[in-house]
Short mmCIF file of C-alpha atoms and ligand atoms in Angstrom, two decimals:
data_model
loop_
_atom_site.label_atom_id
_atom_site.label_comp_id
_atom_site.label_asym_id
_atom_site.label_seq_id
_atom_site.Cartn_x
_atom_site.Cartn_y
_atom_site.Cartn_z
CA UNK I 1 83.51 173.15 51.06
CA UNK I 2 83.28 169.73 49.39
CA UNK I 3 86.09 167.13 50.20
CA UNK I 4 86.85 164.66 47.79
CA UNK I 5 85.47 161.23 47.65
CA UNK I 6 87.29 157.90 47.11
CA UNK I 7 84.84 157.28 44.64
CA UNK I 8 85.65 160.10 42.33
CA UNK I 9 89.34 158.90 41.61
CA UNK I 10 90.20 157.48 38.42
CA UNK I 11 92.49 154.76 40.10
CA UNK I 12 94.55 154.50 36.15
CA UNK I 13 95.29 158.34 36.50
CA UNK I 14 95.97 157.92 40.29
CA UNK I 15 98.32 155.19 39.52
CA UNK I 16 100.35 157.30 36.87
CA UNK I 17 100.45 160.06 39.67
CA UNK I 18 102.12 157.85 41.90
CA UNK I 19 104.80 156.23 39.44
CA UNK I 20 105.21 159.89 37.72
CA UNK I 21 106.48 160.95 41.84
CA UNK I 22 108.49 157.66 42.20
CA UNK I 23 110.26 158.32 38.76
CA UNK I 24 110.98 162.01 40.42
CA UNK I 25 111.98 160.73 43.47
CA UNK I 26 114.56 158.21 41.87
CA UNK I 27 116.06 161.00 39.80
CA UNK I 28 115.92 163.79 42.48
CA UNK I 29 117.28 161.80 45.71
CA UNK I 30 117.92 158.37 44.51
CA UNK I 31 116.90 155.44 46.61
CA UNK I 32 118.29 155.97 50.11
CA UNK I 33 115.97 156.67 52.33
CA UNK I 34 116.95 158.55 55.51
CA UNK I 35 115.94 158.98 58.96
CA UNK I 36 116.90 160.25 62.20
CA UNK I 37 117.29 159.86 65.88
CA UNK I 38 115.28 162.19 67.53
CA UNK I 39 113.31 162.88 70.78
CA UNK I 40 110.15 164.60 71.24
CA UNK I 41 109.97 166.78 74.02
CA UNK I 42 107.00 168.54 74.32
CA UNK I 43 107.04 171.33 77.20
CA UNK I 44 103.43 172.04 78.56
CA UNK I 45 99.78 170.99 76.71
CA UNK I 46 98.16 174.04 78.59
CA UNK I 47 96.44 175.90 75.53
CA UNK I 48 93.75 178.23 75.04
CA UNK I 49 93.77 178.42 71.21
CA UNK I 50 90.85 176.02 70.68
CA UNK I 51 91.47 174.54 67.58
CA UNK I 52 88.85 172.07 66.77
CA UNK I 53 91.62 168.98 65.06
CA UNK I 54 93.32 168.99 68.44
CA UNK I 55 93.47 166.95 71.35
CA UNK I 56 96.92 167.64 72.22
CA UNK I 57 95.53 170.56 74.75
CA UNK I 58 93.99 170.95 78.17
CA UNK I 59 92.39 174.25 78.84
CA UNK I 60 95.34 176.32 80.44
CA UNK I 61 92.55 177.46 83.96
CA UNK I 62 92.93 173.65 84.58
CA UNK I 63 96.66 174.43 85.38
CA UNK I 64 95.97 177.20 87.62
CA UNK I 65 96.43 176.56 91.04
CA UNK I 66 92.82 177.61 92.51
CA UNK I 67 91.65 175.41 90.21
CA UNK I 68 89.43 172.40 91.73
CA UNK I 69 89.71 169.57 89.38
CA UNK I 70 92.29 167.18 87.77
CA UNK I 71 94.01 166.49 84.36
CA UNK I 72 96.17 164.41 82.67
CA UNK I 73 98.18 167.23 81.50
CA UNK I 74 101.93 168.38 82.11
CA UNK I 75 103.82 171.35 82.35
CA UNK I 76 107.91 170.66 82.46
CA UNK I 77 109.95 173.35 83.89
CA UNK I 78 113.30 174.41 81.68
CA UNK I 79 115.05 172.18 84.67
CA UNK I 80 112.71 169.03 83.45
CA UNK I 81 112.69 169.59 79.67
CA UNK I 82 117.01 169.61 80.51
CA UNK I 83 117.04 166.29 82.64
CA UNK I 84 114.94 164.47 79.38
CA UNK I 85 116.90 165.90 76.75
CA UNK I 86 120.16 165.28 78.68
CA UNK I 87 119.30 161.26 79.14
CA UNK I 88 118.24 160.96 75.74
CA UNK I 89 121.32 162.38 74.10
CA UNK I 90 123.48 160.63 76.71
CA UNK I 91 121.59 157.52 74.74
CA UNK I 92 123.15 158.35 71.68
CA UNK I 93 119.95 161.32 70.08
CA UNK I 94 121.07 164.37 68.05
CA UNK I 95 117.89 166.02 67.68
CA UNK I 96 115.20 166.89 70.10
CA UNK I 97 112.01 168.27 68.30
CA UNK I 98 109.99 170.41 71.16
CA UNK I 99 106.29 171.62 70.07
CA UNK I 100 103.74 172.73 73.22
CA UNK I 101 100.70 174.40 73.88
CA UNK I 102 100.36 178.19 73.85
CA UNK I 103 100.91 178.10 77.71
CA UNK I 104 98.68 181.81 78.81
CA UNK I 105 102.25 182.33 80.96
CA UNK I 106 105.08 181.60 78.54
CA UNK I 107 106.64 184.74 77.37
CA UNK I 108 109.55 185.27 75.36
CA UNK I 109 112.10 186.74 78.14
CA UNK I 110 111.69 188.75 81.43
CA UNK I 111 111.07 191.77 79.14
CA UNK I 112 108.68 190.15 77.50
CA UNK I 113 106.37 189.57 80.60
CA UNK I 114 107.22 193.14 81.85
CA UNK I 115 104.97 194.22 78.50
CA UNK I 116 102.64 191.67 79.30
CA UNK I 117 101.68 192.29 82.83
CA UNK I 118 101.85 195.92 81.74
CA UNK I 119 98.75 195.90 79.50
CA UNK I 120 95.01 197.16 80.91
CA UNK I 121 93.56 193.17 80.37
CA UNK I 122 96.25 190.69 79.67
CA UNK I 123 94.18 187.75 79.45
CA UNK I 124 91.68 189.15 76.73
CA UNK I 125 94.08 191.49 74.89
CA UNK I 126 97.30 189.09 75.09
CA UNK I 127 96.17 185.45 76.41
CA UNK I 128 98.63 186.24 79.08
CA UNK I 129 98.77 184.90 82.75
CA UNK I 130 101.33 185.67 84.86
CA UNK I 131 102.94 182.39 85.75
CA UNK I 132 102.59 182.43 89.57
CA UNK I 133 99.05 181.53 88.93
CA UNK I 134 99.94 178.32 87.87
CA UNK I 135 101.16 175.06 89.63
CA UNK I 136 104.51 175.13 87.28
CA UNK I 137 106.06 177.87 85.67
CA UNK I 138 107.46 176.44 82.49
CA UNK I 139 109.76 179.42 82.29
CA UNK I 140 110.34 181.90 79.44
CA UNK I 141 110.56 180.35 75.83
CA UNK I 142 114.53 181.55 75.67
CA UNK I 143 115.07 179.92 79.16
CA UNK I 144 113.62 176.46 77.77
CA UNK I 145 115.91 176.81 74.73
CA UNK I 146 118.52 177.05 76.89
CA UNK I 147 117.71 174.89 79.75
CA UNK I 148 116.77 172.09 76.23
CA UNK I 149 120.37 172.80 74.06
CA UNK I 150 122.81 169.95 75.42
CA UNK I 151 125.94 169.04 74.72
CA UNK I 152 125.44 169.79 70.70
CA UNK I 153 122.17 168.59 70.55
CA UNK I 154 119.94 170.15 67.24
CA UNK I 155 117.17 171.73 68.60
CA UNK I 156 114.29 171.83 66.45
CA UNK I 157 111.40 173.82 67.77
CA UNK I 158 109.61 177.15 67.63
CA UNK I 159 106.53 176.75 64.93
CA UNK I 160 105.36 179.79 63.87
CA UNK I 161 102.70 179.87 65.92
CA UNK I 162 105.24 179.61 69.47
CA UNK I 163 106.87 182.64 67.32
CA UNK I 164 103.66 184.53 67.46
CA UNK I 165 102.65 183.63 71.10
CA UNK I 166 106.28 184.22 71.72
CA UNK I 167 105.90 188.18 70.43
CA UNK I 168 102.22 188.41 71.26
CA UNK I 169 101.58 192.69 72.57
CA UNK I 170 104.29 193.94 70.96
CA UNK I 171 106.08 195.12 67.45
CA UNK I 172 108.86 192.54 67.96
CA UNK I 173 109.96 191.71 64.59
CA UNK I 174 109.64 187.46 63.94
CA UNK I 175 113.06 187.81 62.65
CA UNK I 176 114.57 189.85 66.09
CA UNK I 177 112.27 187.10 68.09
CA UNK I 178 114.24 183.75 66.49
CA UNK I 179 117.61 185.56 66.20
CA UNK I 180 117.18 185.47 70.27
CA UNK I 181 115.95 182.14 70.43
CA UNK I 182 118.68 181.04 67.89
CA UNK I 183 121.19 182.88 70.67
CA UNK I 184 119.71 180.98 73.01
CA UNK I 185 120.62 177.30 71.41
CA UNK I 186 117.26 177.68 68.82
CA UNK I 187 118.79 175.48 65.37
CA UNK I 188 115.75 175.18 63.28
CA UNK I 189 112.25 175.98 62.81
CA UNK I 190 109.45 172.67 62.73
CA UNK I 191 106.88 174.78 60.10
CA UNK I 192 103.91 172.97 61.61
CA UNK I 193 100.88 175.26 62.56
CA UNK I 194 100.39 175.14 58.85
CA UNK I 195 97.53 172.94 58.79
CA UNK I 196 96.28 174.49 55.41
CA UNK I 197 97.32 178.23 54.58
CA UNK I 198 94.13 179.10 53.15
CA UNK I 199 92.05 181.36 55.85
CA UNK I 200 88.64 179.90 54.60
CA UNK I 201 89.59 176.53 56.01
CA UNK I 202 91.67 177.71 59.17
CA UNK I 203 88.67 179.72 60.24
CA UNK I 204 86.51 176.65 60.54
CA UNK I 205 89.44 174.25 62.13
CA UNK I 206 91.90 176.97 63.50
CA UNK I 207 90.01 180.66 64.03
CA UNK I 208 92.18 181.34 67.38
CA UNK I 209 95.26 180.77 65.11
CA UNK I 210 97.47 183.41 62.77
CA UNK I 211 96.26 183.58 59.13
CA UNK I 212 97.60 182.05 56.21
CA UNK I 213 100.00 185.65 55.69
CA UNK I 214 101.12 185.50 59.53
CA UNK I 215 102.27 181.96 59.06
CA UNK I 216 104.53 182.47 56.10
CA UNK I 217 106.06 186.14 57.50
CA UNK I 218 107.15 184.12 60.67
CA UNK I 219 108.59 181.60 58.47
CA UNK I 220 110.30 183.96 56.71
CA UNK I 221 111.54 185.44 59.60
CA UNK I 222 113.05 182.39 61.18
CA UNK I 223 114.78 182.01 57.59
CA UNK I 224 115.61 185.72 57.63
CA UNK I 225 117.42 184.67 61.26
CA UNK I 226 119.52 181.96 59.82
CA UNK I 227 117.76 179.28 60.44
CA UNK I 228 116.58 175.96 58.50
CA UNK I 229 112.68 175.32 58.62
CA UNK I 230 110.45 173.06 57.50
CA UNK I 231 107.03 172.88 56.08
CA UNK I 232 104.01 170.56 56.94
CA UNK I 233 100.51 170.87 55.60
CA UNK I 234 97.68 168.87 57.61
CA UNK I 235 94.87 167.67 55.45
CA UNK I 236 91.92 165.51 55.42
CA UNK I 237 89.73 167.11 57.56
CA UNK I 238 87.13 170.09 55.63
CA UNK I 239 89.83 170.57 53.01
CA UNK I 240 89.50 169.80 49.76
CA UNK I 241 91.94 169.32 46.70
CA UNK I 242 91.41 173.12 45.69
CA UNK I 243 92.94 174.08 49.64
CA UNK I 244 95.55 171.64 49.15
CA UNK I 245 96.93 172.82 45.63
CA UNK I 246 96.45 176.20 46.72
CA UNK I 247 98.91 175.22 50.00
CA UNK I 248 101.54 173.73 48.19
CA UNK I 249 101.56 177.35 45.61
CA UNK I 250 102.22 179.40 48.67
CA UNK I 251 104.89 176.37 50.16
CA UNK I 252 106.39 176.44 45.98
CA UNK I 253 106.93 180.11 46.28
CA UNK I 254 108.28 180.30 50.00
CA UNK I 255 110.82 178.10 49.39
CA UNK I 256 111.23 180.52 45.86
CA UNK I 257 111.81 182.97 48.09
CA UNK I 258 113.93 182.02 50.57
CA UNK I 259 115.51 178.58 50.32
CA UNK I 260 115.32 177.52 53.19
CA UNK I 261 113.02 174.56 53.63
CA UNK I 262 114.90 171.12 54.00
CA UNK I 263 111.94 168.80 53.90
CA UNK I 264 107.66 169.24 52.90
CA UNK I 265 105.69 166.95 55.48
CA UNK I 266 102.26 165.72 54.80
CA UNK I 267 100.25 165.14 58.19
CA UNK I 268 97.65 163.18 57.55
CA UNK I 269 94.43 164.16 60.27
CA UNK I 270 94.12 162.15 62.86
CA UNK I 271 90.46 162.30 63.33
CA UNK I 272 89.45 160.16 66.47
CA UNK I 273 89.17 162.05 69.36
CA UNK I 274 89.40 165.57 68.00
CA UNK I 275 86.61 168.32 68.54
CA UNK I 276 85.68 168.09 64.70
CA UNK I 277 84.55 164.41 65.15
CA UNK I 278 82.94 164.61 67.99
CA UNK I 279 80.73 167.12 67.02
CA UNK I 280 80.10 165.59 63.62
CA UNK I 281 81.64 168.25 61.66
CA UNK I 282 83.78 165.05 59.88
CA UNK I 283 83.31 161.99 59.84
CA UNK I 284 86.76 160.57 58.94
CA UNK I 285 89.56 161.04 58.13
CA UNK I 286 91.53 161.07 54.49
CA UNK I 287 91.24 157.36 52.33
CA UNK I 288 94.44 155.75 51.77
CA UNK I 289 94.29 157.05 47.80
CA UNK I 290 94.20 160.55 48.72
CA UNK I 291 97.41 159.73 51.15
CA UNK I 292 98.84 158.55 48.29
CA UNK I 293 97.99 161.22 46.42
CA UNK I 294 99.10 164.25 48.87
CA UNK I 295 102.48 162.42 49.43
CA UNK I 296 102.92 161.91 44.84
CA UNK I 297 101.86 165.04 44.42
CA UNK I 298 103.85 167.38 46.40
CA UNK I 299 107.15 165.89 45.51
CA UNK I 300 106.34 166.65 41.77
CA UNK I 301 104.97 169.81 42.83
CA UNK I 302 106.76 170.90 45.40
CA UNK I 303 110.22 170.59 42.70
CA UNK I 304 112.13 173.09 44.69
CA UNK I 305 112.18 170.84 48.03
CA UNK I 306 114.53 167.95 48.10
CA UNK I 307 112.62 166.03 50.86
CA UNK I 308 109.37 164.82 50.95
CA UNK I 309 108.99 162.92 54.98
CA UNK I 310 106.41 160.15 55.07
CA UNK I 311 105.15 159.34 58.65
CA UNK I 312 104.39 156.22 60.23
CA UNK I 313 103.22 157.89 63.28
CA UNK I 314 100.11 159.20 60.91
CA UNK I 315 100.06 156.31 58.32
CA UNK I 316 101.12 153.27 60.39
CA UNK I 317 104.19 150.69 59.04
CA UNK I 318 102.48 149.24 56.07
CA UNK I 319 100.83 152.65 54.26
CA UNK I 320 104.19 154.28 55.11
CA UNK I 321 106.31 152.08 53.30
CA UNK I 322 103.84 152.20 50.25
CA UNK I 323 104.16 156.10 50.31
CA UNK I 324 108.09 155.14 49.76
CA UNK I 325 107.17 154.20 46.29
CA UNK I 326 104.97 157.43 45.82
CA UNK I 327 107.38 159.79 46.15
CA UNK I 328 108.65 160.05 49.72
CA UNK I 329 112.20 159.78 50.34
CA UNK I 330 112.20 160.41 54.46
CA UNK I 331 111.06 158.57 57.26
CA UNK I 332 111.24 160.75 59.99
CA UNK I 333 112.59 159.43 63.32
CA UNK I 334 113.03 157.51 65.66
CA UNK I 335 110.89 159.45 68.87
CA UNK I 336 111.91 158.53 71.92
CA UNK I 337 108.68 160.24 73.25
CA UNK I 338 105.84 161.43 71.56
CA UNK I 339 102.46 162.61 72.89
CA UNK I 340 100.29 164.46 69.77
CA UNK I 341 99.36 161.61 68.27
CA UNK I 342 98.90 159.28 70.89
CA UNK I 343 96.68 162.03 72.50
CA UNK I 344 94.50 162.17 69.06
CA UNK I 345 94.05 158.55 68.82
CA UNK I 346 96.70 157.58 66.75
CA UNK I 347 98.04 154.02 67.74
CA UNK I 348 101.09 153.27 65.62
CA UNK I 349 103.41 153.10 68.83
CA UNK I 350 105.81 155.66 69.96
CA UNK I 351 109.34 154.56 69.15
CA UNK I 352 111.53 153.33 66.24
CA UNK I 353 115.05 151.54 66.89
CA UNK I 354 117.36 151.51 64.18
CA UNK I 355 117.02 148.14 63.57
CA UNK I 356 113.16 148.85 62.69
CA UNK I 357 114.35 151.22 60.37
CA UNK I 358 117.12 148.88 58.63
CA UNK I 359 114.40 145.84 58.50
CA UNK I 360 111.46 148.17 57.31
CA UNK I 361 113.68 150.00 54.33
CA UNK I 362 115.71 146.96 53.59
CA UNK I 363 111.88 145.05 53.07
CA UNK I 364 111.14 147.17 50.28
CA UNK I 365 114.58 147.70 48.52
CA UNK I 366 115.54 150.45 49.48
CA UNK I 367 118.69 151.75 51.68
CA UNK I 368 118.67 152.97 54.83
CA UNK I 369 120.69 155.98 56.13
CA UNK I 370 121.11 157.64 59.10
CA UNK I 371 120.92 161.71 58.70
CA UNK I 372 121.14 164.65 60.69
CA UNK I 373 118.39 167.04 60.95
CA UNK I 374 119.82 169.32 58.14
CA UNK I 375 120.25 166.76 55.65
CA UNK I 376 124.07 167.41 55.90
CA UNK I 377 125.53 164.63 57.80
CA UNK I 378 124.56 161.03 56.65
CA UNK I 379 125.59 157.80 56.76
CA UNK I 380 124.54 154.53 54.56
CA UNK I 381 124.20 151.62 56.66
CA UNK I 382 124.78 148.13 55.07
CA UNK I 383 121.47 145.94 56.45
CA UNK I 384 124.05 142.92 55.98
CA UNK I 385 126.05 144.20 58.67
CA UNK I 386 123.34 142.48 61.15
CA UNK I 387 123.02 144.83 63.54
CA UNK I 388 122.11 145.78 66.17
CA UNK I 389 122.25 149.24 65.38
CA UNK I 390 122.16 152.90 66.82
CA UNK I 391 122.99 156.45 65.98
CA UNK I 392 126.64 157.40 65.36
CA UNK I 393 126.05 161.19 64.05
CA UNK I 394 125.44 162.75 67.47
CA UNK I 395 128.05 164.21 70.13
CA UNK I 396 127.45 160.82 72.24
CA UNK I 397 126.61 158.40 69.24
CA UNK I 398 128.56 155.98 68.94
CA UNK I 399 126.39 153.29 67.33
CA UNK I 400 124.76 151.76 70.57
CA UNK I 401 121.55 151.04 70.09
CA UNK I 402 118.94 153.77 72.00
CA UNK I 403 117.32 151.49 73.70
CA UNK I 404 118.69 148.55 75.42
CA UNK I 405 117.71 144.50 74.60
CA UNK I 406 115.85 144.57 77.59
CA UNK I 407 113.73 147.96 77.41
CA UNK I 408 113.52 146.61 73.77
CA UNK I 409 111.48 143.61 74.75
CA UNK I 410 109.58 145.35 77.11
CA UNK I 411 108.54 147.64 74.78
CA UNK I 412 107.44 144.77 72.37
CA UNK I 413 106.05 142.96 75.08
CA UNK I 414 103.19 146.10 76.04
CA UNK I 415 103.03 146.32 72.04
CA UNK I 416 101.53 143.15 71.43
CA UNK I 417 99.53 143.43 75.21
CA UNK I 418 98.32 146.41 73.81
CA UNK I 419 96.79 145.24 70.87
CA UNK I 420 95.36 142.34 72.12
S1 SF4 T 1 97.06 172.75 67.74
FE1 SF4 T 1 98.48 173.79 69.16
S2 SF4 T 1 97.62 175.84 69.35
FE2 SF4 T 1 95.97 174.56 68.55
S3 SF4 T 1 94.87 173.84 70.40
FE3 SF4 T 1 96.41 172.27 69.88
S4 SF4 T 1 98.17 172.78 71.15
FE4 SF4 T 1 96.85 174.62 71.08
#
């Protein structure tokens, strides 16, 4: 596979891509540009799957209790993952976005590890281990969906690879697997795990993971159970542009089929720190053109998807706001806690207040507005207003800021003692 070089780019044509996307942008969604206040809480990074772009995971035997040996990783227990969501949407959050390893004992429901512990080798056969091995249990994936749905809160979670792990030794439809997770306070589907649905690249970066086909029937299953989804692809790593036009085809004709998609999310890899760098299989990650580039050409690709999210958690402040002008019309949110990215190597911080948002959209002419996850609820807000500002769209928003002035300078202060 041969991944594109800066040096091949006709930066005249590159330049017409990227006005050609802001042109569609302006005409498709106009110039707000929207965000949201969300937390991420991830459950457990014990994970067996291996794949080499990660450093999210910690071998699940270093959980086990026998096991001699620290790590820095963390299993939460429903009762946990409830206490963080409940403080953060007593701060004023409407979404909580929840994406964790493939835990070896997280099962679906009781019924679910009754069919587990019932087969000849669970670990081989199923990755399964029943949870008393471990020093936490992190519960059943419906009991987390439960223990994490408060007081109205949108819970966003479920890729379709936690749909496969959740269903893993049996027939279980994906569509009978999310309608129970939807019972159990499941409102959308994050379509991560896509990393690039073209097998010939996911067995080099991804082999323990479901093929491109698995990926879109689980999709279409969590559609086929009501819910929204969204759709990310993760490039920059041994992809090149045929893998990522071939991507956005299958994307294009998912969202043909089913409608369902509210926003396409480039993820830029994070290469430092990641099993593919250290062992030299790349040496770096994707140049700022082809960011560009991914972000300009899936919104005039992708013409079926209204939102195209730009991330300053992958980019950083000043590469996200250019991708503003290439297309993007979303700027994702606000994170009250976020730990892939960080754990990669990524070093763009870990929150956004409102008022970041207002001065960063207002600095390049655009307008800011608050949404809700679905796109549905939003709300313009006037930068001349002066602030400060904070969510009003949730159950307990009521336009306080999320954090407070004081955990706001604190969190500037270890900013700037951070990159000194
Ligand atoms: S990407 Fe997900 S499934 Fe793969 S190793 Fe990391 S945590 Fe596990």
């Amino acid at each position: 596979m041969t991944r594109p070089s800066a040096a091949d780019l006709d930066p005249e044509r590159k330049e017409a891509v990227l006005a050609a996307a802001d042109r569609r942008r302006a005409e498709a969604v106009g110039e707000a540009v929207t965000f949201v206040a969300n937390l991420n809480n991830n459950v457990t990074t014990a994970c067996n799957t291996g794949c080499l772009f990660c450093n999210f995971k910690d071998a699940a035997r270093r959980f086990e209790t026998d096991h001699d040996g620290s790590h820095d990783g963390f299993t939460k227990t429903p009762a946990e993952s409830r206490a963080t969501v409940r403080a953060a949407v007593e701060r004023g959050v409407y979404e909580v976005c929840s994406v964790s390893g493939l835990h070896p004992a997280f099962a679906l429901n009781d019924e679910h590890h009754e069919v587990l512990r019932g087969l000849d080798s669970p670990a081989s056969e199923a990755n399964y281990t029943p949870p008393e091995r471990y020093d936490t249990d992190p519960g059943t994936y419906v009991e987390q969906m439960r223990a994490m749905s408060v007081d109205g809160v949108h819970l966003h979670s479920m890729t379709p690879e936690e749909a496969y792990h959740a269903r893993r030794g049996t027939d279980w439809s994906y569509e009978a697997v999310y309608r129970e997770l939807a019972d159990a306070g499941l409102n959308s589907a994050p379509g991560t795990a896509a990393e690039i649905l073209v097998d010939e690249v996911r067995e080099v970066i991804c082999p323990g993971k479901i093929g491109t086909d698995g990926w879109i029937e689980a999709m279409e299953g969590a559609m086929a159970a009501g819910l929204d989804a969204t759709a990310t692809i993760m490039y920059g790593h041994v992809d090149n542009e045929m893998h990522r036009a071939m991507h956005l085809k299958r994307v294009r004709d998912l969202q043909d089929r089913t409608g369902g998609i509210t926003e396409f999310v480039p993820l830029s890899f994070v290469h430092e720190r990641t099993p593919l760098y250290r062992h030299g299989v790349v040496d770096g990650g994707a140049t700022d053109a082809e960011d560009e580039l991914m972000i300009a050409v899936s919104r005039l690709f992708l013409d079926n998807v209204e939102n195209i999210q730009t991330s300053w958690v992958k980019y950083g402040d000043a590469k996200a706001l250019k991708t503003l002008s290439c297309g993007a019309n979303d700027f994702m949110g606000t994170i009250l806690s976020e730990e892939i990215t960080k754990r990669a190597g990524g070093s763009f911080g870990e929150f956004r207040s409102f008022d970041d948002y207002v001065d960063l959209i207002a600095s390049v002419g655009r307008i800011p507005v608050e949404r809700s996850t679905d796109y549905r609820r939003r709300r313009r807000i006037d930068p001349d207003d002066g602030g400060p500002f904070g969510p009003t769209l949730g159950p307990n928003a009521d336009g306080t800021p999320l954090l407070s002035k004081r955990e706001r300078a604190e969190r500037d202060g270890e900013a700037a003692t951070a990159d000194d």
